[in-house]
Amino acid sequence: MELWIKALHVMAVMAWMAGLFYLPRLFVYHTQAATGSAQSETFKTMEVKLLKIIMGPAMLVTWLTGLYLAWAQQQYTDGWFVVKLVLVIAMTMFHVKLSMWRKAFASDVNVNSERFYRLANEIPTVLMAGIVIMVIVKPL
């Protein structure tokens, strides 16, 4: 049973990460669309669906299965797991920030530039690298 939960965890992480990489890219393109244009309205639809249908559920499943696995395998006090947990909390905070930026776009009050979103797009990559190192290498 535990291997099934681990498989579900990996699938959820993959879906969540895909969204964390894609949503800031959508924001880059959304900044180029004129406010009120058909293109801007299309981006709004894409952004809300990505967050609510894919990213939100994937994040929830990632958290539930990950915490279960840490408990079941008694790893929640291991150094590598604690660091991974901190990085996943940071990833969750980034997810929340993406949601706030999406709401700004939805209200036509985005104040951030295309360059800002291009730089923000690198945050999940850095966090992911740290998480993968903690899980695979377990340096602590």
Coordinates of C-alpha atoms in Angstrom, one line a residue:
M1 CA 0.0 0.0 0.0
E2 CA 2.8 2.4 0.9
L3 CA 4.2 2.1 -2.7
W4 CA 0.9 3.1 -4.1
I5 CA 0.8 6.2 -1.9
K6 CA 4.4 7.0 -2.9
A7 CA 3.4 6.7 -6.6
L8 CA 0.4 9.0 -6.0
H9 CA 2.7 11.4 -4.2
V10 CA 5.1 11.6 -7.1
M11 CA 2.3 12.1 -9.6
A12 CA 0.8 14.9 -7.5
V13 CA 4.2 16.5 -7.2
M14 CA 4.7 16.4 -11.0
A15 CA 1.3 18.0 -11.6
W16 CA 1.9 20.7 -9.0
M17 CA 5.3 21.5 -10.4
A18 CA 4.0 21.7 -13.9
G19 CA 1.6 24.3 -12.8
L20 CA 4.2 26.2 -10.7
F21 CA 6.4 26.4 -13.9
Y22 CA 3.5 27.2 -16.3
L23 CA 1.5 29.8 -14.4
P24 CA 4.3 32.4 -14.1
R25 CA 4.9 31.9 -17.9
L26 CA 1.2 32.7 -18.5
F27 CA 1.7 35.8 -16.4
V28 CA 4.6 36.8 -18.7
Y29 CA 2.3 36.6 -21.7
H30 CA -0.7 38.2 -19.8
T31 CA 1.4 41.3 -19.1
Q32 CA 1.7 41.8 -22.9
A33 CA -2.1 41.6 -23.5
A34 CA -4.2 44.8 -23.4
T35 CA -6.4 45.1 -20.4
G36 CA -10.0 44.1 -21.4
S37 CA -8.9 42.5 -24.6
A38 CA -10.1 39.0 -25.6
Q39 CA -6.6 37.8 -25.2
S40 CA -6.5 39.1 -21.6
E41 CA -9.8 37.5 -20.8
T42 CA -8.6 34.2 -22.2
F43 CA -5.5 34.3 -20.0
K44 CA -7.7 35.0 -17.0
T45 CA -9.7 31.8 -17.7
M46 CA -6.5 29.7 -18.3
E47 CA -5.0 31.0 -15.0
V48 CA -7.9 30.4 -12.8
K49 CA -8.5 26.9 -14.2
L50 CA -4.9 26.0 -13.9
L51 CA -4.9 27.0 -10.2
K52 CA -8.2 25.6 -9.2
I53 CA -8.4 22.4 -11.3
I54 CA -4.8 21.3 -11.4
M55 CA -2.5 23.1 -9.0
G56 CA -4.7 23.3 -5.9
P57 CA -5.7 19.6 -5.8
A58 CA -2.2 18.5 -6.8
M59 CA -0.7 20.6 -3.9
L60 CA -3.3 19.1 -1.5
V61 CA -2.5 15.5 -2.5
T62 CA 1.2 16.2 -2.4
W63 CA 0.9 17.4 1.2
L64 CA -1.4 14.6 2.4
T65 CA 0.6 11.8 0.8
G66 CA 4.0 13.3 1.8
L67 CA 3.0 13.8 5.4
Y68 CA 1.6 10.2 5.5
L69 CA 4.8 8.8 4.1
A70 CA 7.0 10.7 6.5
W71 CA 4.8 9.4 9.4
A72 CA 4.6 5.8 8.1
Q73 CA 8.3 5.6 7.5
Q74 CA 9.2 7.4 10.7
Q75 CA 11.3 10.0 8.8
Y76 CA 9.8 13.2 10.2
T77 CA 12.7 13.8 12.5
D78 CA 15.4 13.1 9.9
G79 CA 17.5 16.2 9.0
W80 CA 16.9 15.8 5.3
F81 CA 13.2 15.6 5.8
V82 CA 13.1 18.8 8.0
V83 CA 15.0 20.7 5.3
K84 CA 12.7 19.2 2.6
L85 CA 9.7 20.3 4.6
V86 CA 10.9 23.8 4.9
L87 CA 11.5 23.9 1.1
V88 CA 8.0 22.5 0.5
I89 CA 6.5 25.2 2.8
A90 CA 8.4 27.8 0.7
M91 CA 6.9 26.2 -2.4
T92 CA 3.5 26.4 -0.9
M93 CA 4.1 30.1 -0.1
F94 CA 5.1 30.7 -3.7
H95 CA 1.8 28.9 -4.8
V96 CA -0.1 31.3 -2.5
K97 CA 1.7 34.3 -4.0
L98 CA 0.9 33.1 -7.5
S99 CA -2.8 32.9 -6.5
M100 CA -2.6 36.5 -5.3
W101 CA -1.0 37.7 -8.6
R102 CA -3.7 35.8 -10.5
K103 CA -6.3 37.7 -8.5
A104 CA -4.6 41.0 -9.5
F105 CA -4.8 40.0 -13.1
A106 CA -8.4 39.0 -12.7
S107 CA -9.2 42.5 -11.3
D108 CA -7.1 44.2 -14.0
V109 CA -4.7 45.7 -11.4
N110 CA -1.5 43.8 -12.1
V111 CA 1.5 46.1 -11.2
N112 CA 4.3 43.7 -12.0
S113 CA 6.3 43.6 -15.2
E114 CA 7.0 40.9 -17.7
R115 CA 10.6 40.8 -16.4
F116 CA 9.3 40.3 -12.8
Y117 CA 7.4 37.2 -13.8
R118 CA 10.3 35.9 -15.8
L119 CA 12.4 36.0 -12.7
A120 CA 9.7 34.6 -10.5
N121 CA 9.5 31.7 -12.9
E122 CA 12.9 30.6 -11.6
I123 CA 11.8 30.2 -7.9
P124 CA 10.2 26.8 -8.2
T125 CA 13.3 25.5 -10.1
V126 CA 15.6 26.5 -7.2
L127 CA 13.2 25.0 -4.6
M128 CA 12.7 21.8 -6.6
A129 CA 16.5 21.3 -6.9
G130 CA 16.8 21.6 -3.1
I131 CA 13.9 19.2 -2.5
V132 CA 15.2 16.6 -5.0
I133 CA 18.7 16.7 -3.4
M134 CA 17.2 16.2 0.1
V135 CA 15.1 13.3 -1.1
I136 CA 17.7 11.5 -3.2
V137 CA 21.1 12.3 -1.7
K138 CA 19.8 12.8 1.9
P139 CA 22.9 14.8 2.9
L140 CA 21.7 15.5 6.4

